[in-house]
Short mmCIF file of C-alpha atoms in Angstrom, two decimals:
data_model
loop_
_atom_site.label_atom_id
_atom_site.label_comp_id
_atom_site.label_asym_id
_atom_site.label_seq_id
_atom_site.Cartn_x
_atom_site.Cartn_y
_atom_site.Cartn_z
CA UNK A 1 6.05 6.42 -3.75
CA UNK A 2 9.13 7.62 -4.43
CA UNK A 3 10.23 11.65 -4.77
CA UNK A 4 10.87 11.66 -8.32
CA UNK A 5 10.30 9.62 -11.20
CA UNK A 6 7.47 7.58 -12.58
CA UNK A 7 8.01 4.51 -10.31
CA UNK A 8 5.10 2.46 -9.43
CA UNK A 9 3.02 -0.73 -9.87
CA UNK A 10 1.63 -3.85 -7.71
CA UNK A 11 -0.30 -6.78 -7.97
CA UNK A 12 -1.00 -9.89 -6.09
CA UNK A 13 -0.30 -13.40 -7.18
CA UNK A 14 -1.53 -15.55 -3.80
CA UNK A 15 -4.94 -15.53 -2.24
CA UNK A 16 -5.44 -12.78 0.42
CA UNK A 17 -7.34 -15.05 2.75
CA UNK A 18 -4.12 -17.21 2.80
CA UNK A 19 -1.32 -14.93 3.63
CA UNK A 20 -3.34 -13.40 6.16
CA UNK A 21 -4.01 -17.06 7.84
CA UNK A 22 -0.24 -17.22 7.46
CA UNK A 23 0.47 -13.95 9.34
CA UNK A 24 -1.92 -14.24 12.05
CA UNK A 25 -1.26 -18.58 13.05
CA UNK A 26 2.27 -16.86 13.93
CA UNK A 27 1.53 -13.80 16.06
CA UNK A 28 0.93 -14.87 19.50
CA UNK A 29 -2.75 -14.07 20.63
CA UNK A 30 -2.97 -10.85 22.69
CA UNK A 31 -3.89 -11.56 26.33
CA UNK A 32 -7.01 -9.74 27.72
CA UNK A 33 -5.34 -10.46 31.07
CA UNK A 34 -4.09 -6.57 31.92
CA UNK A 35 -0.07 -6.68 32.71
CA UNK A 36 1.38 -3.95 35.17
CA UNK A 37 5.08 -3.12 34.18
CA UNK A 38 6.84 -0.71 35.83
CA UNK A 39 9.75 1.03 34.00
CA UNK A 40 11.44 2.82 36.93
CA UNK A 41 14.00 5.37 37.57
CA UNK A 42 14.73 6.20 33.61
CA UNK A 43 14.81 9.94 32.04
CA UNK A 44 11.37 10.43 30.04
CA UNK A 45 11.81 12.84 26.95
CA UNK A 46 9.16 14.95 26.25
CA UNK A 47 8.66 16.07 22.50
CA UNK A 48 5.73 18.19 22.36
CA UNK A 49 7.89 20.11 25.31
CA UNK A 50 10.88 22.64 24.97
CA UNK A 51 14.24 23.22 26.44
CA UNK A 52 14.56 21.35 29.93
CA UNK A 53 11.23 20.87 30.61
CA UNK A 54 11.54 18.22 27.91
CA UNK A 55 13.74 16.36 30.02
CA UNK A 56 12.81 14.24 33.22
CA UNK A 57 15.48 12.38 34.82
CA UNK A 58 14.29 9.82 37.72
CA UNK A 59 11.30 8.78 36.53
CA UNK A 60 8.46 6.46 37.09
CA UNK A 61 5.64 5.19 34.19
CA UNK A 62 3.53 2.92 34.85
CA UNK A 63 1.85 0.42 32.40
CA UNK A 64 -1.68 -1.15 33.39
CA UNK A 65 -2.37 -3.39 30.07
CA UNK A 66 -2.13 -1.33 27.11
CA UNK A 67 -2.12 2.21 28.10
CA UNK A 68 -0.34 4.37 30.05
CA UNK A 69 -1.44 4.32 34.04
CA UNK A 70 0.84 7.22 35.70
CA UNK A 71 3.77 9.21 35.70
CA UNK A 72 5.81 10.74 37.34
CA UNK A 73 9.18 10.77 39.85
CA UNK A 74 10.88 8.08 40.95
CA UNK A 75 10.31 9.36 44.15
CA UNK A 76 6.79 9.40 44.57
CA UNK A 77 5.88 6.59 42.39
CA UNK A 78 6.51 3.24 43.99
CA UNK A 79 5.62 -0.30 41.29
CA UNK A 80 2.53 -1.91 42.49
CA UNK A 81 2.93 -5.20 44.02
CA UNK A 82 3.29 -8.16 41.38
CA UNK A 83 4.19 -5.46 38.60
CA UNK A 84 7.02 -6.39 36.51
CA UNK A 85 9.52 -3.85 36.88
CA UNK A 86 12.08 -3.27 34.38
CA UNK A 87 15.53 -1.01 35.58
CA UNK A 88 15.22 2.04 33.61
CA UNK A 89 18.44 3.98 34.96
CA UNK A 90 20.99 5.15 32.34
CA UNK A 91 18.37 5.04 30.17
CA UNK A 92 15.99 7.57 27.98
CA UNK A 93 12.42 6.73 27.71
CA UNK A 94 10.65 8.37 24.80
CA UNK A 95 7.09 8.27 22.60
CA UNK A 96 6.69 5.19 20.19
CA UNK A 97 8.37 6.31 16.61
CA UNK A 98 6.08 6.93 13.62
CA UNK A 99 7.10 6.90 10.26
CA UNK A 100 4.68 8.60 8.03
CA UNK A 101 5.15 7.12 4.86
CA UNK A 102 5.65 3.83 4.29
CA UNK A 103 4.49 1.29 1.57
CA UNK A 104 4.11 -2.42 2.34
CA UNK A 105 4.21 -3.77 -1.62
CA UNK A 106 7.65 -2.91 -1.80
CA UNK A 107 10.52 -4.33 0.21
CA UNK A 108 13.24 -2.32 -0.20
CA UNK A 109 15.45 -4.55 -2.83
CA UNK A 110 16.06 -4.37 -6.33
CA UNK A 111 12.76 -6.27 -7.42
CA UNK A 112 10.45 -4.50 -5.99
CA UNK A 113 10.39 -1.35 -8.45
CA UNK A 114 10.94 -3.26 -11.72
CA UNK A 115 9.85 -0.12 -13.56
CA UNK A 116 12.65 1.52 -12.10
CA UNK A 117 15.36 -1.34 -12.71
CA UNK A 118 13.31 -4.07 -14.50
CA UNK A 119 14.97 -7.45 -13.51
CA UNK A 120 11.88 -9.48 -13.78
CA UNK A 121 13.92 -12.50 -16.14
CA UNK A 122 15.56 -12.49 -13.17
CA UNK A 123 12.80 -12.89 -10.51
CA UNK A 124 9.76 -12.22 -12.00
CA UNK A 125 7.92 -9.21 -10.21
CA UNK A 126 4.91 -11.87 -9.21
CA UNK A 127 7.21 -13.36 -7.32
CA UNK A 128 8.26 -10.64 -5.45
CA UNK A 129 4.60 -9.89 -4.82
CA UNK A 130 4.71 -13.27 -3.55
CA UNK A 131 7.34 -13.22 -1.29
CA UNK A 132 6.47 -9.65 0.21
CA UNK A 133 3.11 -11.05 1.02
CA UNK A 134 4.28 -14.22 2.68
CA UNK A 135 6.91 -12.01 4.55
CA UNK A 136 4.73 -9.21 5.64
CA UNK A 137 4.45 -10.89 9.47
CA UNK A 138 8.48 -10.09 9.52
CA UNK A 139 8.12 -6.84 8.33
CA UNK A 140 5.95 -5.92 11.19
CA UNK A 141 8.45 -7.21 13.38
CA UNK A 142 11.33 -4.93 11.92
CA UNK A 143 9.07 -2.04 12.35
CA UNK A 144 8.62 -3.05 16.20
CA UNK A 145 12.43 -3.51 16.52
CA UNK A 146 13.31 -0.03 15.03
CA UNK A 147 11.04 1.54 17.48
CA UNK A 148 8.49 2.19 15.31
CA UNK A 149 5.26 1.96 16.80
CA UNK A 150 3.04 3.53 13.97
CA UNK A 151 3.51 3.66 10.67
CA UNK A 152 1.40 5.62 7.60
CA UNK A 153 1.24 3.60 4.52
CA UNK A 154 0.40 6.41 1.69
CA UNK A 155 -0.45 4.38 -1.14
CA UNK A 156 -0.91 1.15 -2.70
CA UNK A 157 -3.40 -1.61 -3.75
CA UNK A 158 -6.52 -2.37 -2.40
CA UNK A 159 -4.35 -5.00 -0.37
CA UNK A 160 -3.33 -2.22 1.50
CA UNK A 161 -6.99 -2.49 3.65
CA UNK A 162 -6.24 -6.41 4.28
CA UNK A 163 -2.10 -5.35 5.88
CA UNK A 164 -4.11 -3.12 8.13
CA UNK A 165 -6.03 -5.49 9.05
CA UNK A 166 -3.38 -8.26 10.10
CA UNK A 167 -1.30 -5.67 11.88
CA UNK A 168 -4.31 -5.02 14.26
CA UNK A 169 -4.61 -8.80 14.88
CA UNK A 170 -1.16 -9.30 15.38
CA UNK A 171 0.77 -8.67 18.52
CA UNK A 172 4.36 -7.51 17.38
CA UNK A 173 3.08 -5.22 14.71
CA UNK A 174 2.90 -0.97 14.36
CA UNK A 175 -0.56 0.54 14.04
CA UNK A 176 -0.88 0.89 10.10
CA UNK A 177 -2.85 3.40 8.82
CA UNK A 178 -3.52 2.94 4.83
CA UNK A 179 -4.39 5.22 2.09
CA UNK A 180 -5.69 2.71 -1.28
CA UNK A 181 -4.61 3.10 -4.69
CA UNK A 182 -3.07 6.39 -5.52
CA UNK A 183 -5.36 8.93 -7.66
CA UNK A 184 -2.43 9.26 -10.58
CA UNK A 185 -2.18 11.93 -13.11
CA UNK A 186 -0.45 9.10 -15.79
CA UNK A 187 -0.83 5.65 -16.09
CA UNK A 188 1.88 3.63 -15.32
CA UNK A 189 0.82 0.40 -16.86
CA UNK A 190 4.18 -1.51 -17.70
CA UNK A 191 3.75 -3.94 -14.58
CA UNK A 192 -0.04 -3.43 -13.45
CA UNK A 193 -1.52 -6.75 -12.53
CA UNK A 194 -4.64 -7.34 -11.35
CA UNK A 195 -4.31 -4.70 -8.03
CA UNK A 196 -2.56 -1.59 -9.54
CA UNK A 197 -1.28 0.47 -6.46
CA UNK A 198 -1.78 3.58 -8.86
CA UNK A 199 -4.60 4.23 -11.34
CA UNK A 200 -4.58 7.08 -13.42
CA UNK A 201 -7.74 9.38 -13.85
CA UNK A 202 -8.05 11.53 -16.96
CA UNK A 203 -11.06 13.91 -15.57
CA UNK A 204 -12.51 14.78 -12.32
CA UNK A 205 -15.50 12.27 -12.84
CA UNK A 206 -12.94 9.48 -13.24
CA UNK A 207 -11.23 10.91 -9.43
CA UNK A 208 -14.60 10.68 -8.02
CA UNK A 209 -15.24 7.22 -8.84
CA UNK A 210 -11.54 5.98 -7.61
CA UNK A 211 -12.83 7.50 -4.06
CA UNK A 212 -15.89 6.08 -4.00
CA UNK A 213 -13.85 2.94 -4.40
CA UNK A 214 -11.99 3.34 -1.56
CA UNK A 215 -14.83 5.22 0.31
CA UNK A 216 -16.38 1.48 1.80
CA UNK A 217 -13.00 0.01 2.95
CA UNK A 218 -12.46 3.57 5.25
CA UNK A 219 -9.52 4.66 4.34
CA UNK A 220 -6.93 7.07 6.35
CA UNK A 221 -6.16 8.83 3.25
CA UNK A 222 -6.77 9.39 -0.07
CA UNK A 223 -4.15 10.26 -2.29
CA UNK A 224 -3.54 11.74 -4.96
CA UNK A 225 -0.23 10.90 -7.70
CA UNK A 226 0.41 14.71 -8.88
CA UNK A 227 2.98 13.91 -11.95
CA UNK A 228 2.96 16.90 -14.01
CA UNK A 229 4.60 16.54 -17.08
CA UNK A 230 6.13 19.18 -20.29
CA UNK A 231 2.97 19.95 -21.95
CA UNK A 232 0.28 18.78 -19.65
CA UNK A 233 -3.13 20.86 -18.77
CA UNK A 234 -1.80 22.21 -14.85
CA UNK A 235 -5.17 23.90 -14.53
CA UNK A 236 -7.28 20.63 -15.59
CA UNK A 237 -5.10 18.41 -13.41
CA UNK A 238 -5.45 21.01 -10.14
CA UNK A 239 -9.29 20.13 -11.16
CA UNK A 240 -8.73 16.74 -10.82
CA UNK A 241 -7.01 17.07 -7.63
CA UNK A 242 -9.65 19.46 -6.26
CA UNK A 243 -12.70 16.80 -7.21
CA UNK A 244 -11.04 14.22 -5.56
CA UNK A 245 -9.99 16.38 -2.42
CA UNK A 246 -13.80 17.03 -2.30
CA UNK A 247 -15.05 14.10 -2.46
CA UNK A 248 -12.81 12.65 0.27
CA UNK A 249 -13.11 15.73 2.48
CA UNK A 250 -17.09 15.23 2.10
CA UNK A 251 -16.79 11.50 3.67
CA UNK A 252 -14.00 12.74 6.54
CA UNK A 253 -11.04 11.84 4.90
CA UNK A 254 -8.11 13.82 4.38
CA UNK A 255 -6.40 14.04 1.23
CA UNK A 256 -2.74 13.12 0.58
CA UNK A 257 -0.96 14.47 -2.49
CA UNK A 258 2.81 13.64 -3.93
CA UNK A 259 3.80 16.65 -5.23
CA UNK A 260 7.34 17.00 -5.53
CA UNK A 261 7.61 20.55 -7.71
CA UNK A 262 6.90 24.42 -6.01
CA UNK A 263 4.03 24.65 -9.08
CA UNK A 264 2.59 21.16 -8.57
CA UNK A 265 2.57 21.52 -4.80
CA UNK A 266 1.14 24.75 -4.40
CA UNK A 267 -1.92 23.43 -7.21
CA UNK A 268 -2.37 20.42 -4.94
CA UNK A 269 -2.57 23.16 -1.87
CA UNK A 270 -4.96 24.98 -3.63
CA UNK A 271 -7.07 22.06 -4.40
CA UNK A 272 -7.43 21.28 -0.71
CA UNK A 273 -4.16 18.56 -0.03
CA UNK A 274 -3.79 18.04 4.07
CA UNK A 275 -0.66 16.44 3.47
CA UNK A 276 2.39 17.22 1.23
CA UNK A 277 4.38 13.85 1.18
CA UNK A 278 7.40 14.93 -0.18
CA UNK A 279 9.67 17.93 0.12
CA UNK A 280 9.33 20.70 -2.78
CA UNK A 281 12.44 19.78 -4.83
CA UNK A 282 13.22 21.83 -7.41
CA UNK A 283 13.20 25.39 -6.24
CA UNK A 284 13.06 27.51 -3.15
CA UNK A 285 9.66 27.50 -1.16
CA UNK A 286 8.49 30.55 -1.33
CA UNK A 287 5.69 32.77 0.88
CA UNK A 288 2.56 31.98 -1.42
CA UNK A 289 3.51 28.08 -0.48
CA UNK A 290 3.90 28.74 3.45
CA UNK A 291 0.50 30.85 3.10
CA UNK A 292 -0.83 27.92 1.38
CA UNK A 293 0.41 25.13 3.66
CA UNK A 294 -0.39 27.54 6.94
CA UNK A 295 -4.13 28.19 5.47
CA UNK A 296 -4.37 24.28 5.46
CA UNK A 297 -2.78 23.29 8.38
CA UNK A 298 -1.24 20.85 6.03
CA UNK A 299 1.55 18.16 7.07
CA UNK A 300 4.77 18.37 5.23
CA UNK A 301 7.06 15.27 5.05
CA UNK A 302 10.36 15.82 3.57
CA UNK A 303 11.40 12.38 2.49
CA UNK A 304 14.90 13.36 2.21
CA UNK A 305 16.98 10.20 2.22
CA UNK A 306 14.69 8.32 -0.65
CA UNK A 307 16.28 9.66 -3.98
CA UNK A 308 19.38 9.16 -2.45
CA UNK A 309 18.74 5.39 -1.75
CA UNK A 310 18.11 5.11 -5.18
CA UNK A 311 21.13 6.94 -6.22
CA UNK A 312 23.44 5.03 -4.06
CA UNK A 313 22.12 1.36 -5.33
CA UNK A 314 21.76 1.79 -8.64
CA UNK A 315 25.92 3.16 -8.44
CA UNK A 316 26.65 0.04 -6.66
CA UNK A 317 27.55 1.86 -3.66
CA UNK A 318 25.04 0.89 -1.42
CA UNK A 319 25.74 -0.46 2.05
CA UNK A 320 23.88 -1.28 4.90
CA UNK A 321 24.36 0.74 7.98
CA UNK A 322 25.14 -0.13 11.33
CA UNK A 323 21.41 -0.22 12.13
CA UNK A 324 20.32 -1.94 9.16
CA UNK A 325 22.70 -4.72 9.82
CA UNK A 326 21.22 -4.97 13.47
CA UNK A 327 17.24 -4.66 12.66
CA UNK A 328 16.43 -4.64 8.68
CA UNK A 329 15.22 -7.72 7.46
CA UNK A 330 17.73 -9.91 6.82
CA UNK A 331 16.67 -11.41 4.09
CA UNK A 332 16.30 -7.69 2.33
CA UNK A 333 19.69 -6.64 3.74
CA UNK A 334 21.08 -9.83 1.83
CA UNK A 335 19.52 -9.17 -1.26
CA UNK A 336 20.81 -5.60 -1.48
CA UNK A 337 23.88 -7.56 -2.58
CA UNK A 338 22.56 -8.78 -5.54
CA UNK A 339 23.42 -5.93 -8.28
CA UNK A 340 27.25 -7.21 -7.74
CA UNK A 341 26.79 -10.39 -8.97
CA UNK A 342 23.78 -9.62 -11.81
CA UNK A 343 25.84 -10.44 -15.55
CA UNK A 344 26.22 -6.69 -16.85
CA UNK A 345 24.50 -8.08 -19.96
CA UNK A 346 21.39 -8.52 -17.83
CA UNK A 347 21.78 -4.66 -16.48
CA UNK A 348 20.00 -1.64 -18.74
CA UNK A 349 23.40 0.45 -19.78
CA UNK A 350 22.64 3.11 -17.46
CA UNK A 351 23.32 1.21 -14.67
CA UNK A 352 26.41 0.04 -15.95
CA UNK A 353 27.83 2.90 -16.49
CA UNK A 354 26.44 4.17 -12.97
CA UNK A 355 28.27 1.16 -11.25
CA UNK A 356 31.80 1.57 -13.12
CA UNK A 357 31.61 5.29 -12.15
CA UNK A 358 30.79 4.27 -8.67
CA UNK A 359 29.99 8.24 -8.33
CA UNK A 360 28.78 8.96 -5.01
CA UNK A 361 25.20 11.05 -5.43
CA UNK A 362 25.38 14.75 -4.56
CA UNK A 363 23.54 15.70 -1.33
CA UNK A 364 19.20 16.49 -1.03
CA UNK A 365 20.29 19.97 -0.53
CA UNK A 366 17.47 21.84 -2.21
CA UNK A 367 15.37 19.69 0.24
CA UNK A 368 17.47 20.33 3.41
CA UNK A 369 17.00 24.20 3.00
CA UNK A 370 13.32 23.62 1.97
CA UNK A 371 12.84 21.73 4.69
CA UNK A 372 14.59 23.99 7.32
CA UNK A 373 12.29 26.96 5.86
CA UNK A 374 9.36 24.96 6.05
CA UNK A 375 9.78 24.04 9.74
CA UNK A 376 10.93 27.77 10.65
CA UNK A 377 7.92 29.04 9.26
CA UNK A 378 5.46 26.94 11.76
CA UNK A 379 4.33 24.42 9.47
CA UNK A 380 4.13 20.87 11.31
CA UNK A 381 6.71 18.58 9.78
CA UNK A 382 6.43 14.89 10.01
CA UNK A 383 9.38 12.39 9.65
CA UNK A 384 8.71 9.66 6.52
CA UNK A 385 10.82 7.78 4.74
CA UNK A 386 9.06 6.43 1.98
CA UNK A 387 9.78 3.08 3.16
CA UNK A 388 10.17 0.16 0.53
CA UNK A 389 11.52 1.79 -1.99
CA UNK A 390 14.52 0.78 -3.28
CA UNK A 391 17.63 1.40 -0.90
CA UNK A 392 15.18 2.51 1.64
CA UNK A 393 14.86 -0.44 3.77
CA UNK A 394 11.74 -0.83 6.35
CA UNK A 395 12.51 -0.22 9.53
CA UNK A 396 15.80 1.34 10.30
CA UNK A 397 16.07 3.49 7.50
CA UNK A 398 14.38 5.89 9.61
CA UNK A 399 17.84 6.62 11.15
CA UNK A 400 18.64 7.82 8.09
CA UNK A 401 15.94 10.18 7.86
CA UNK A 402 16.26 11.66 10.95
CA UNK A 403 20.06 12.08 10.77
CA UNK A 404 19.18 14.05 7.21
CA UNK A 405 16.66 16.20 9.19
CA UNK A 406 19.37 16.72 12.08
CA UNK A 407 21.69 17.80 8.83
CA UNK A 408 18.87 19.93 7.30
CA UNK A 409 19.16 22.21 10.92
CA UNK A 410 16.49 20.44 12.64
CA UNK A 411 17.53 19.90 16.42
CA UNK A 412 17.15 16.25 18.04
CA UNK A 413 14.53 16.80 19.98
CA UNK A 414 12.63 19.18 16.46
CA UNK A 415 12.98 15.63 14.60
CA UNK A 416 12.04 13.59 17.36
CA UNK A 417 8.95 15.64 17.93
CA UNK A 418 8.11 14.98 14.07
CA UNK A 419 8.71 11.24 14.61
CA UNK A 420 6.77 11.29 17.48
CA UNK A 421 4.14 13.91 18.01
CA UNK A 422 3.54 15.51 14.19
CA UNK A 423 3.99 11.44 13.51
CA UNK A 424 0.89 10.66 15.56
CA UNK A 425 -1.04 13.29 13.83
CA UNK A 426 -0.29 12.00 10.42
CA UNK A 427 -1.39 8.63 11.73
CA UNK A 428 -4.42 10.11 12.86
CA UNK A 429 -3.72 9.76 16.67
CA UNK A 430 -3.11 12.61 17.92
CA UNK A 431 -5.99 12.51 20.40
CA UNK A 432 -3.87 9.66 21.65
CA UNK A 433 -0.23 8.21 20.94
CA UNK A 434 2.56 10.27 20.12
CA UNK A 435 3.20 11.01 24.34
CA UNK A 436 4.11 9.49 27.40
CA UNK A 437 1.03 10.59 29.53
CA UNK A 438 -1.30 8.59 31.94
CA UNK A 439 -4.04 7.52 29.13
CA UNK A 440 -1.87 7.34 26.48
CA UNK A 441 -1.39 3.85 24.48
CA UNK A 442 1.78 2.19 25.80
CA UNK A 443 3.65 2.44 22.80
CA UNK A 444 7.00 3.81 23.95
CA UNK A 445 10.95 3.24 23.29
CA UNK A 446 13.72 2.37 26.40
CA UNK A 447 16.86 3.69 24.88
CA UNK A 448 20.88 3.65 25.68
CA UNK A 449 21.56 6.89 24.54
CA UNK A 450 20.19 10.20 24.85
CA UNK A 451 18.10 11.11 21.54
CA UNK A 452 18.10 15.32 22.32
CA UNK A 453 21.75 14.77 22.18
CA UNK A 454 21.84 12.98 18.42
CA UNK A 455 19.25 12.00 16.24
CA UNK A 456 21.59 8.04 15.81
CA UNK A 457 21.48 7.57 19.24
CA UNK A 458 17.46 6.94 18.61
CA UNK A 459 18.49 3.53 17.11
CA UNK A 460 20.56 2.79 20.84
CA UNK A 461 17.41 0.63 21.44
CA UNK A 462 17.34 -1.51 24.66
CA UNK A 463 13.05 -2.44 24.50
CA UNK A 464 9.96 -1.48 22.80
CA UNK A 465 6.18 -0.71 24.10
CA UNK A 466 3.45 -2.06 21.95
CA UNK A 467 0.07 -1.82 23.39
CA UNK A 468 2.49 -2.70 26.93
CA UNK A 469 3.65 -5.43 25.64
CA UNK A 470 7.54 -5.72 26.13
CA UNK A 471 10.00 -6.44 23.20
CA UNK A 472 13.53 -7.06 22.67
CA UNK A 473 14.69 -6.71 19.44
CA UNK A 474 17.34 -8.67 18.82
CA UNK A 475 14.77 -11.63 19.93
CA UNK A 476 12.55 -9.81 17.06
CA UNK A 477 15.01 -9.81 14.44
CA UNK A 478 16.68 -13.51 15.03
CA UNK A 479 13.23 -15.14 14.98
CA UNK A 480 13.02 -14.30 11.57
CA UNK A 481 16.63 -14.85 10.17
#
């Protein structure tokens, strides 16, 4: 969900069993036949590492199947015979990318939050249900092209359980890990259909029950929608939040919580939240919140670049970067045209006015210096972008993020190691991905830049590891244009 704002709702208009038959007759049927690549002689970056031991020029790694066989230099590690070996000189090999906070029922344009910017006379927002369904097998691929090996999606409708699903039958997808329908402090009932992403819960009882929902389909997460508003009960909503965090933390599930004030995040620390989802917006962190966050071990994710999507789009000054116009869905990139050409009579006035001031939104900077505080203090930071909200396009916009981070004081290699290590915790892999070690899942990025040099020269992508399988993405992107 987004950082601000009471933006939310979902619903499904075509039979699960159908789009899923859809996604899955297109994704090529994983081999059980193990393939040996060798990527030889590249420089292997090491996140969870610092200073030059993160860096190992002349390299050798090894792929047997779908996991990581050996590493090591160059020198010592010759490709077995029959391997596939693919030239990794003047190259930078580094950890598959996750992005920890995604959301599949949204795509990015300016349908898909119609209680934001409600154009539904012009495409009615079944219909862009519809079509994000029926294009869900292309937005796996975009992930895949942008690197992205894993992603975290941190909220939605019971759908959500049936996307994870198809991405781990289908070859040229991220590992998705899913949180159901958000635990909500308000209802938000101007577009609910009949699979609200966000339900709200008026007492503790009523949290309970929304887990025990979830509780059969195993989620990742539960999470909870912490919207505190002028004249609200803080104290009984912290109770609400504390039930719920109970409840999930009794079945082995950790609890999620968008909390995007100091008060409202701090209550949802108290209550027991593993993961913060959002930076703290409004005011300086302070040392009760570190204590909080540190006596946790909680996850922060500063979703910096979100807001500002919104911003820019609904000014009309939105534009597609250089990555976006290389691996976002095309369709998507295509649509974010649209608000040009929309009759101002069909626009709500605020818009209007937005668009003929064409103002360019101030920078996240209470976030920057949150964030820079939050990640000098210890506390693991994760890169997420919040994907599929509008102006924050799935995939690439993570080059966005990361350049924020980079702004925010972050080195390259601190925001690679929350895109990559931190990431796979937030997935729930750290006993796994998130590396490039013998064991490890072969989910790794070739790149033609060095990333500990500039966070954009992580989108300088030559292939992508999934599960050792091989991908090109420009052959990713144009088989879906």
């Amino acid at each position: 969900m987004p950082t601000s704002g009471r933006l939310t709702s979902w619903s499904a208009s075509l039979a699960i069993g159908i789009v899923f038959c859809c996604v899955n007759a297109g994704a090529a049927e994983v081999s059980s036949k193990a393939r040996v690549v060798a990527i030889v002689d590249t420089t292997v970056v090491y996140p969870d590492r610092e200073g030059g031991a993160a860096i190992q020029p002349h390299s050798t790694v090894l792929i047997d199947g779908s996991r990581i066989s050996a590493v090591g230099p160059s020198s010592s590690i010759a490709p077995p015979k029959g391997a596939q070996v693919v030239d990794g000189s003047g190259k930078w090999l580094i950890p598959g990318l996750t992005d920890a906070h995604v959301h599949f029922f949204q795509s990015g344009n300016f349908y898909t939050r119609p209680d934001g910017l409600d154009l539904t006379k012009r495409v009615p927002y079944a219909s862009e249900v519809a079509r994000n369904k029926a294009r869900l097998a292309a937005t796996f691929k975009v992930w895949i092209a942008s690197g992205v090996t894993s992603v975290v999606d941190i909220g939605g409708p019971m759908w959500n359980f049936e996307v994870r699903s198809a991405a781990q039958a289908t070859e040229a997808a991220p590992y998705v890990a899913v949180a159901g329908p958000l635990v909500s402090m308000v209802a938000d009932p101007k577009l609910e259909l009949d699979d609200p992403p966000i339900i709200k819960a008026a007492t503790p009882q009523d949290g309970v029950r929304l887990v025990d929902r979830q509780l059969p389909h195993k989620p990742d997460y539960i999470k909870v929608w912490f919207i505190h508003e002028a004249g609200t009960d803080l104290a009984a909503q912290e109770a609400i939040v504390r039930a719920v965090g109970d409840a999930a933390h009794k079945a082995g599930v950790p609890l999620a919580v968008h909390a995007t004030e100091l008060t409202t995040a701090k209550a949802a620390l108290r209550a027991g939240a593993d993961y913060l989802v959002h930076s703290v917006g409004d005011e300086p962190i302070d040392a009760e919140f570190l204590e909080l966050m540190k006596r946790n071990n909680a996850l922060y994710c500063p979703t910096l670049w979100v807001i500002s999507g919104y911003r820019y789009a609904f000014a009309g000054l939105w534009r597609p970067t250089e990555a976006e116009r290389r691996l976002a869905d095309p369709q998507i990139v295509s649509m974010m045209r649209d608000l040009q050409s929309i009759p101002k009579e069909e626009l709500p006035p605020r818009i209007v006015e937005r668009m003929a001031e064409a103002k360019a939104p101030a920078p996240p900077t209470m976030m920057l210096r949150n964030l820079k505080a939050v990640h000098d203090a210890g506390v693991p930071v994760v890169m997420g972008t919040d994907a599929g909200n509008i102006g924050t396009l799935h995939g690439p916009s993570i080059f966005r993020e990361m350049a924020l981070m980079q702004e925010a004081g972050l080195t390259p290699l601190q925001v690679l190691r929350a895109a990559t290590v931190t990431g796979a915790r937030a997935a729930r892999r750290e006993a796994s991905a998130g590396t490039v070690a013998p064991g490890a899942p072969a989910d790794l990025v070739l790149l033609n830049a060095d990333p500990t040099a500039d966070t954009s020269n992580a989108a300088r992508i030559y292939r992508v590891f999934r599960n050792g399988k091989m991908f090109d993405p420009n052959e990713l992107i144009s088989s879906i244009r």
